[in-house]
PDB file of C-alpha atoms in Angstrom:
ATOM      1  CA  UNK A1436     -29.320 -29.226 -85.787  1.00  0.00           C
ATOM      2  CA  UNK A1437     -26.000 -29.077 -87.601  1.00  0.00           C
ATOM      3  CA  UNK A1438     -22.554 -28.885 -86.042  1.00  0.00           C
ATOM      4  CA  UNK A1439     -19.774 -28.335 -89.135  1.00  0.00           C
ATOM      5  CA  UNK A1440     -16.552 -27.266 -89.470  1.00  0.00           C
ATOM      6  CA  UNK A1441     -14.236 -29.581 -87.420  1.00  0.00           C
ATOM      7  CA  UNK A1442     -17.694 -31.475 -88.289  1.00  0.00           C
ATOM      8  CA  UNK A1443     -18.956 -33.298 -85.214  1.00  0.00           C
ATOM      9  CA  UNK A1444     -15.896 -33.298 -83.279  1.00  0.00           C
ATOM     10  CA  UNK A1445     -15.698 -29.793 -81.931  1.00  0.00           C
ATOM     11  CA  UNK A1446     -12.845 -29.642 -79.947  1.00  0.00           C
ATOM     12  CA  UNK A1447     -13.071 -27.574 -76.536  1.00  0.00           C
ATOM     13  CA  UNK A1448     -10.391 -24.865 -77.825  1.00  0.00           C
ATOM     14  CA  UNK A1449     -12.606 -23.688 -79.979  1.00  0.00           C
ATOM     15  CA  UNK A1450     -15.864 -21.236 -79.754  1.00  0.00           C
ATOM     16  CA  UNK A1451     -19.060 -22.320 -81.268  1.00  0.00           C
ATOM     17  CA  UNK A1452     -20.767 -19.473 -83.626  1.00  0.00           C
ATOM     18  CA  UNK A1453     -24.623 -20.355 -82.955  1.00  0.00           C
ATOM     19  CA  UNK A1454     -26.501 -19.167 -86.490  1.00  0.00           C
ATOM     20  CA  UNK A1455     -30.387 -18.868 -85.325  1.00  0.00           C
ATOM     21  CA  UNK A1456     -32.805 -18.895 -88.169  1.00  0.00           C
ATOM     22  CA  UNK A1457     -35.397 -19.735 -90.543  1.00  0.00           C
ATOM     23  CA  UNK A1458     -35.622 -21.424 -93.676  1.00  0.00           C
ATOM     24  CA  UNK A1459     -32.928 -18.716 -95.472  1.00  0.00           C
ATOM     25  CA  UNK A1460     -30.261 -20.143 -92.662  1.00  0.00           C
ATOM     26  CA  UNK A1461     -31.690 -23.697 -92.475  1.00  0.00           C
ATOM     27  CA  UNK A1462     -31.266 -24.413 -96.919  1.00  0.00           C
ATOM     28  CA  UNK A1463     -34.603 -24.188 -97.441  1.00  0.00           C
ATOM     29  CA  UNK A1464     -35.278 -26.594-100.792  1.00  0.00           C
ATOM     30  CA  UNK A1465     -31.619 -26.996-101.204  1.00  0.00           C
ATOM     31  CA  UNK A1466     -28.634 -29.728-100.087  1.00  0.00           C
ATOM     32  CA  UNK A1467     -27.902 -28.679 -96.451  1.00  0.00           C
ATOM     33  CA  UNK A1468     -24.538 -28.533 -97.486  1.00  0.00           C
ATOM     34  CA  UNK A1469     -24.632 -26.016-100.031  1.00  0.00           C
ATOM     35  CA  UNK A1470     -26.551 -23.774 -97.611  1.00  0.00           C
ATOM     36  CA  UNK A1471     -24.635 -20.520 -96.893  1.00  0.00           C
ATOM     37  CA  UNK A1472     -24.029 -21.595 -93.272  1.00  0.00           C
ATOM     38  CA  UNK A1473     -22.408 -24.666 -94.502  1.00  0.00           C
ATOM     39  CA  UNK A1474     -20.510 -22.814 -96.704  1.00  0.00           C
ATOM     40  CA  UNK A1475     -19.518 -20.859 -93.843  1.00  0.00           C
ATOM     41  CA  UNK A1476     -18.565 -23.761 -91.829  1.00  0.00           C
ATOM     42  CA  UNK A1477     -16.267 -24.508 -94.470  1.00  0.00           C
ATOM     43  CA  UNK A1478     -14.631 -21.246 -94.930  1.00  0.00           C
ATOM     44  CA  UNK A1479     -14.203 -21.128 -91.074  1.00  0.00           C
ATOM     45  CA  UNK A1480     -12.204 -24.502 -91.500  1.00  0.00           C
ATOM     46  CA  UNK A1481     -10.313 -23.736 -94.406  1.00  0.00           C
ATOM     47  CA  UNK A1482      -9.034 -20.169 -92.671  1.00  0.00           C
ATOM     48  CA  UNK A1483      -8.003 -22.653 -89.705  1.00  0.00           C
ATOM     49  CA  UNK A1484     -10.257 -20.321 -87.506  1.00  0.00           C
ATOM     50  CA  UNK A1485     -10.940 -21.551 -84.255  1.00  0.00           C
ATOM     51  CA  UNK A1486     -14.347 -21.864 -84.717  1.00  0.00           C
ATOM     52  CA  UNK A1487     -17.177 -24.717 -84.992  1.00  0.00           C
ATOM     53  CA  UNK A1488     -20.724 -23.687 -86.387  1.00  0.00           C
ATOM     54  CA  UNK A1489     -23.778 -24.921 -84.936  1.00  0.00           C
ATOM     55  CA  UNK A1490     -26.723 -24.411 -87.437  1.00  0.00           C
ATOM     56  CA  UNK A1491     -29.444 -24.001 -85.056  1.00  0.00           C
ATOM     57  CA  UNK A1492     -31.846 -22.570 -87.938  1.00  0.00           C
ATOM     58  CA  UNK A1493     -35.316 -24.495 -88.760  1.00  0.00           C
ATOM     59  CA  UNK A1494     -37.509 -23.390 -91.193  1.00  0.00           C
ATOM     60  CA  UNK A1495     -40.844 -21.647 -90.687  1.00  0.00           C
ATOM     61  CA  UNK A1496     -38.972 -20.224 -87.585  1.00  0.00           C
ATOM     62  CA  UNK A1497     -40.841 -17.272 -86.256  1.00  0.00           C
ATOM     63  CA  UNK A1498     -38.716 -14.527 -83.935  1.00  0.00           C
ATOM     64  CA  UNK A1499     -40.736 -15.824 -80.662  1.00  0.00           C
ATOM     65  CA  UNK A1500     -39.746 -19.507 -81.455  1.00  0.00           C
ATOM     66  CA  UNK A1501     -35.789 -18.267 -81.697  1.00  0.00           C
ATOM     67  CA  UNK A1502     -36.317 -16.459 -78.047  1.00  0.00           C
ATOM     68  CA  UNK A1503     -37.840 -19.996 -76.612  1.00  0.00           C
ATOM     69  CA  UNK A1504     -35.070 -21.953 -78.120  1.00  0.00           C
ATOM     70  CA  UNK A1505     -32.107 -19.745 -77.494  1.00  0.00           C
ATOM     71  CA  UNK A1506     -31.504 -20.119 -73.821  1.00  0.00           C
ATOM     72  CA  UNK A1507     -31.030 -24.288 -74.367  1.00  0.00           C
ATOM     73  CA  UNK A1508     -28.788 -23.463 -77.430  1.00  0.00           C
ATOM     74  CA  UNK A1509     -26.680 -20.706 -75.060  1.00  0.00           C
ATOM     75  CA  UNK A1510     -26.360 -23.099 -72.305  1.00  0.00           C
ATOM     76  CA  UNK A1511     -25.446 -26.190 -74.481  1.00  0.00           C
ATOM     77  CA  UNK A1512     -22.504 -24.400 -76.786  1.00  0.00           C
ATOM     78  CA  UNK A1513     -21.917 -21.595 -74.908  1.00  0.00           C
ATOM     79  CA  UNK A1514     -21.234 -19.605 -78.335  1.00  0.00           C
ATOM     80  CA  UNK A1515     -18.806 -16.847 -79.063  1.00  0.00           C
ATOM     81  CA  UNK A1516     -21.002 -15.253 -81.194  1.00  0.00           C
ATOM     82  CA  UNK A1517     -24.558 -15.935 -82.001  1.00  0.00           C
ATOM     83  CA  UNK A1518     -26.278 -14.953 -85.544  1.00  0.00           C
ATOM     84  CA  UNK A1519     -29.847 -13.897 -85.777  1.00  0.00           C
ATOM     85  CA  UNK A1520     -31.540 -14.380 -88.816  1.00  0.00           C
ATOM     86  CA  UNK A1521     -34.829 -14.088 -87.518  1.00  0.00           C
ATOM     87  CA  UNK A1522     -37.850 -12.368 -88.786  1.00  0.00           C
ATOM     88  CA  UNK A1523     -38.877 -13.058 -92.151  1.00  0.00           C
ATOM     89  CA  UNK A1524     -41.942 -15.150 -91.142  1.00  0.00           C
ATOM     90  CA  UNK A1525     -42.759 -12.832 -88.573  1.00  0.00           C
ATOM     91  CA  UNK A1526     -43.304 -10.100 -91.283  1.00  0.00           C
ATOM     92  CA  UNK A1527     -44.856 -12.904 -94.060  1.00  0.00           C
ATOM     93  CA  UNK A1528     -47.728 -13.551 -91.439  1.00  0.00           C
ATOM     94  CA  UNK A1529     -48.659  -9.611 -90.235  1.00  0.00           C
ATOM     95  CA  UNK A1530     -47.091 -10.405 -86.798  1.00  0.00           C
ATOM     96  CA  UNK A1531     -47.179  -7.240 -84.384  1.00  0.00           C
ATOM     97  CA  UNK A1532     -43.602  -5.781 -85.267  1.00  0.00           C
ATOM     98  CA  UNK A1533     -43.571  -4.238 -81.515  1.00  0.00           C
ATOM     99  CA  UNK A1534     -43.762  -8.086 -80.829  1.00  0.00           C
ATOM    100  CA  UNK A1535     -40.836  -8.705 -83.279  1.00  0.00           C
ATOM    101  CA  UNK A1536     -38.347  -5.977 -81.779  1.00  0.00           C
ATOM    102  CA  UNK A1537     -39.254  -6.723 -78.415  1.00  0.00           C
ATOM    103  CA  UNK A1538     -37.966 -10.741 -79.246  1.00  0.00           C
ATOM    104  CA  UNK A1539     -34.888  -9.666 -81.313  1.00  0.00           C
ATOM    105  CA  UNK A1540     -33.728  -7.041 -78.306  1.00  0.00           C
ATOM    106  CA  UNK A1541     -34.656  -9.916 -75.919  1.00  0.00           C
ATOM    107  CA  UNK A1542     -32.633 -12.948 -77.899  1.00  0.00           C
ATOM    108  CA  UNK A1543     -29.537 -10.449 -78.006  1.00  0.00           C
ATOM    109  CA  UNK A1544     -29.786  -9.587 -74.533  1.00  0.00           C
ATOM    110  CA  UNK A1545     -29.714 -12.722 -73.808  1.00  0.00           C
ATOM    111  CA  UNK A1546     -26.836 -14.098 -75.811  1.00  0.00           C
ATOM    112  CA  UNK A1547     -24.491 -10.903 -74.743  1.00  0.00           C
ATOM    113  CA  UNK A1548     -25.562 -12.181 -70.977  1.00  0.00           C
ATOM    114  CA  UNK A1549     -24.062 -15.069 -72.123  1.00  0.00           C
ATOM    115  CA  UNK A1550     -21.083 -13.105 -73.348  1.00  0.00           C
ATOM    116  CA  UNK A1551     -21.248 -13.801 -76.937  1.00  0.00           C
ATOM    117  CA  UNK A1552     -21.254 -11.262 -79.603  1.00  0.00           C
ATOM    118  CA  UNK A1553     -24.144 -11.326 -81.982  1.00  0.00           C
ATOM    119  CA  UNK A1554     -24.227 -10.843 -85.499  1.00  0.00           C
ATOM    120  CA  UNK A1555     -27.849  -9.371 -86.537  1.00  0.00           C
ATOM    121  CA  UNK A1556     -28.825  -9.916 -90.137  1.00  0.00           C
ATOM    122  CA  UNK A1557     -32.167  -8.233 -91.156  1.00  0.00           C
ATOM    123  CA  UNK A1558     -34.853  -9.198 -93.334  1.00  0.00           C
ATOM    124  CA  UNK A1559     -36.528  -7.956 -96.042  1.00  0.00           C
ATOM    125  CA  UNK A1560     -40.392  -8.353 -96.850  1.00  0.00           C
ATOM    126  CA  UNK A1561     -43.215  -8.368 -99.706  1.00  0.00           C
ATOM    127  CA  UNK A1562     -45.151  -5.181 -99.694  1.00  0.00           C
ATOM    128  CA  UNK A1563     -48.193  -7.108 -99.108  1.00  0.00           C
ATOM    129  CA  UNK A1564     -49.381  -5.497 -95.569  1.00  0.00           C
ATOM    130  CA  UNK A1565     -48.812  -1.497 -97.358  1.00  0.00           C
ATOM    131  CA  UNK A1566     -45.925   0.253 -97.381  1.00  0.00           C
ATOM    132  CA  UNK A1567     -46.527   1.585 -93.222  1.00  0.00           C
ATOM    133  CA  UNK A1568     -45.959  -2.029 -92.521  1.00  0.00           C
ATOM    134  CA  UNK A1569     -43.497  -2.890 -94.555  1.00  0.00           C
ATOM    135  CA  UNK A1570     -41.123   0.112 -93.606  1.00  0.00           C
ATOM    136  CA  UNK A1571     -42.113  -0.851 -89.923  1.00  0.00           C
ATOM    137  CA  UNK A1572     -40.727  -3.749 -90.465  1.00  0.00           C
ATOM    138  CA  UNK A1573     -37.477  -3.052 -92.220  1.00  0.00           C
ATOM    139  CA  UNK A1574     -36.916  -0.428 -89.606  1.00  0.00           C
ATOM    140  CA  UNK A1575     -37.299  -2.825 -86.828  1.00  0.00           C
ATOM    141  CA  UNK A1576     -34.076  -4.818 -87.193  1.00  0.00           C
ATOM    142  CA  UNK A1577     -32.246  -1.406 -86.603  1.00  0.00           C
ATOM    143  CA  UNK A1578     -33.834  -0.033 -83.685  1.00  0.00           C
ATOM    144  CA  UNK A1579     -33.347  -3.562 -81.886  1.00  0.00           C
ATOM    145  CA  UNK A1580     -29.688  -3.348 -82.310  1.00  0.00           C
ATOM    146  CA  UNK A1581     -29.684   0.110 -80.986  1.00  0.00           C
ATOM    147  CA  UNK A1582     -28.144   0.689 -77.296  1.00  0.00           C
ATOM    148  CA  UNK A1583     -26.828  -2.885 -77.794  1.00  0.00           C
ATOM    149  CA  UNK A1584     -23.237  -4.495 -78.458  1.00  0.00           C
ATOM    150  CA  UNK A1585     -24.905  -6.298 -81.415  1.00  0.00           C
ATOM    151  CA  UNK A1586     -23.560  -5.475 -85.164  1.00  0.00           C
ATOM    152  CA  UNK A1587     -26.060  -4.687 -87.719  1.00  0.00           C
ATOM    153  CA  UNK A1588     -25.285  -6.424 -91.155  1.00  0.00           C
ATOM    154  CA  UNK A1589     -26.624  -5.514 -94.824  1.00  0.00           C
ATOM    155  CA  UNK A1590     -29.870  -7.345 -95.602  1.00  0.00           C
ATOM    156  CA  UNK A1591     -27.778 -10.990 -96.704  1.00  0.00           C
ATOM    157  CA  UNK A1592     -30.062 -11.491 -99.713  1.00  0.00           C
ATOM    158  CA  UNK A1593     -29.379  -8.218-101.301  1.00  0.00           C
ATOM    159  CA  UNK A1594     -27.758  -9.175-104.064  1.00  0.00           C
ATOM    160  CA  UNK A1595     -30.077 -12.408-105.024  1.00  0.00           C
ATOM    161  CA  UNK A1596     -33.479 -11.343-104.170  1.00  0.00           C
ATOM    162  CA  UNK A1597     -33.917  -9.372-107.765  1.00  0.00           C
ATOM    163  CA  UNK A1598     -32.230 -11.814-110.047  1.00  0.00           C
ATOM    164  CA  UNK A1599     -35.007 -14.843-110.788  1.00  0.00           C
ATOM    165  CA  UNK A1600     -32.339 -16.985-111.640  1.00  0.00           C
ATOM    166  CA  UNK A1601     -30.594 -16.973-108.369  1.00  0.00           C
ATOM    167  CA  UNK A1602     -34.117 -17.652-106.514  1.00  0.00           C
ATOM    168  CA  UNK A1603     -36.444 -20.719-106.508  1.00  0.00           C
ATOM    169  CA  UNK A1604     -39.496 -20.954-107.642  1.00  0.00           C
ATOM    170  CA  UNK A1605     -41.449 -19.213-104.538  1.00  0.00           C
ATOM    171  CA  UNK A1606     -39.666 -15.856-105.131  1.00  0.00           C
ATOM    172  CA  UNK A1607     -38.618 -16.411-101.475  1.00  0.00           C
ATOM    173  CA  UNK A1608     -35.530 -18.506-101.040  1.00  0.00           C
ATOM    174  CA  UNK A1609     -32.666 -18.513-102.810  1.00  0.00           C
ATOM    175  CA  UNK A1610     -31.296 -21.179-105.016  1.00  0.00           C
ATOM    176  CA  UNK A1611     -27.749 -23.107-104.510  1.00  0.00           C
ATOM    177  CA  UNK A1612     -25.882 -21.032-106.923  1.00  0.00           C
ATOM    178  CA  UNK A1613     -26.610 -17.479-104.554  1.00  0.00           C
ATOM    179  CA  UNK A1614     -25.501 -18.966-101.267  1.00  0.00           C
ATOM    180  CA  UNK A1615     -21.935 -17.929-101.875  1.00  0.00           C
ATOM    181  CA  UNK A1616     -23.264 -14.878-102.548  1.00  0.00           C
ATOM    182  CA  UNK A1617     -25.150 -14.583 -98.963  1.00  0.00           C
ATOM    183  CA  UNK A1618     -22.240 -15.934 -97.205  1.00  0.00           C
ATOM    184  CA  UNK A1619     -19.732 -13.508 -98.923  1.00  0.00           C
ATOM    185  CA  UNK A1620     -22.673 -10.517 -97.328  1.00  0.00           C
ATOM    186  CA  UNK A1621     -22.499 -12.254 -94.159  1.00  0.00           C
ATOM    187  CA  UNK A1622     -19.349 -12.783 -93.934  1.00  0.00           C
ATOM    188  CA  UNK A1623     -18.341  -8.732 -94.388  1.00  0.00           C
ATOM    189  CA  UNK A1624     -20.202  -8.050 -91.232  1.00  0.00           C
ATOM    190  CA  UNK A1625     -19.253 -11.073 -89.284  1.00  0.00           C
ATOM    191  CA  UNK A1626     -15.472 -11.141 -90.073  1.00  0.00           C
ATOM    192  CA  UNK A1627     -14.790  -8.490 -87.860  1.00  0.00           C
ATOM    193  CA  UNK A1628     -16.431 -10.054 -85.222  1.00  0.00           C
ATOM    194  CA  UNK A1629     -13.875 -13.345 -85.219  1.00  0.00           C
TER     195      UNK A1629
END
């Protein structure tokens, strides 16, 4: 787990952003510091926010592993706001997506219990399960924000995910050079929250 901005030495005046995720959060084949929540870290510092960032994300992260974790990371940083980027290998392995809303409505539940605002960003999938699946899935991330305080942000890798050059080799996570890119679509959605 990564704590930037203010880098290890958080001080208590400030509020912890939690991001929760998978390999897109956690700089999948990539330095971890050119990662888009590093990047964010830094922007955070540079804007003399008062903010740390915990990067909670591990890759491979499935949305029932996030719900396990969460309650530990709540308690231990009691965050501000908390950033769910959860999903992707939920949809990549033909999980049950009533299993997947059920675990994104239950991890933001749980952080605005914890009175923290959360930032949801969906994912997007291959349309290897058929389309019924696929637009299951998509449509999950907005029905579990529904009837919540959560925000709903633009799918972060929308302006990457088409252009080969900007993605590694797998087709799945994006190189160095598109993490400002994902931070700057995080970032629209999240600055509003801060």
């Amino acid at each position: 787990m990564l704590v930037a901005s203010g880098l290890a030495n958080a001080s208590s005046d400030k509020s912890a952003i939690v991001v929760l995720g998978d390999s897109i959060s956690a700089a999948y084949g990539i330095d971890l510091e050119e990662g888009w929540v590093a990047l964010l870290a830094a922007r955070i510092e540079q804007e003399r926010m008062p903010y740390t960032v915990v990067n909670a994300s591990i890759s491979g992260e499935t949305s029932a592993g996030g719900l396990r974790r969460l309650p530990a990371l709540l308690e231990a940083h009691q965050p501000g706001v908390v950033i769910i980027e959860l999903g992707g290998n939920d949809g990549l392995r033909g999980y049950p997506i009533g299993q997947l809303q059920t675990n994104l409505r239950d991890m933001i539940s749980l952080s605005e219990t914890s009175e923290a605002q959360v930032l949801l960003l969906p994912m997007e999938i291959p349309p290897n399960f058929g389309k019924f699946y696929t637009d299951a899935f998509r449509a999950t991330f907005t029905q579990a924000a529904e009837h919540t305080g959560a925000a709903l942000a633009d799918f972060p890798l929308a302006s990457v995910a088409l252009e080969p050059e900007l993605m590694q080799a797998d087709g799945i996570h994006p190189t160095a050079a598109a993490q400002p890119r994902i931070l700057d679509a995080v970032w629209s959605s999240l600055e509003g929250l801060l």
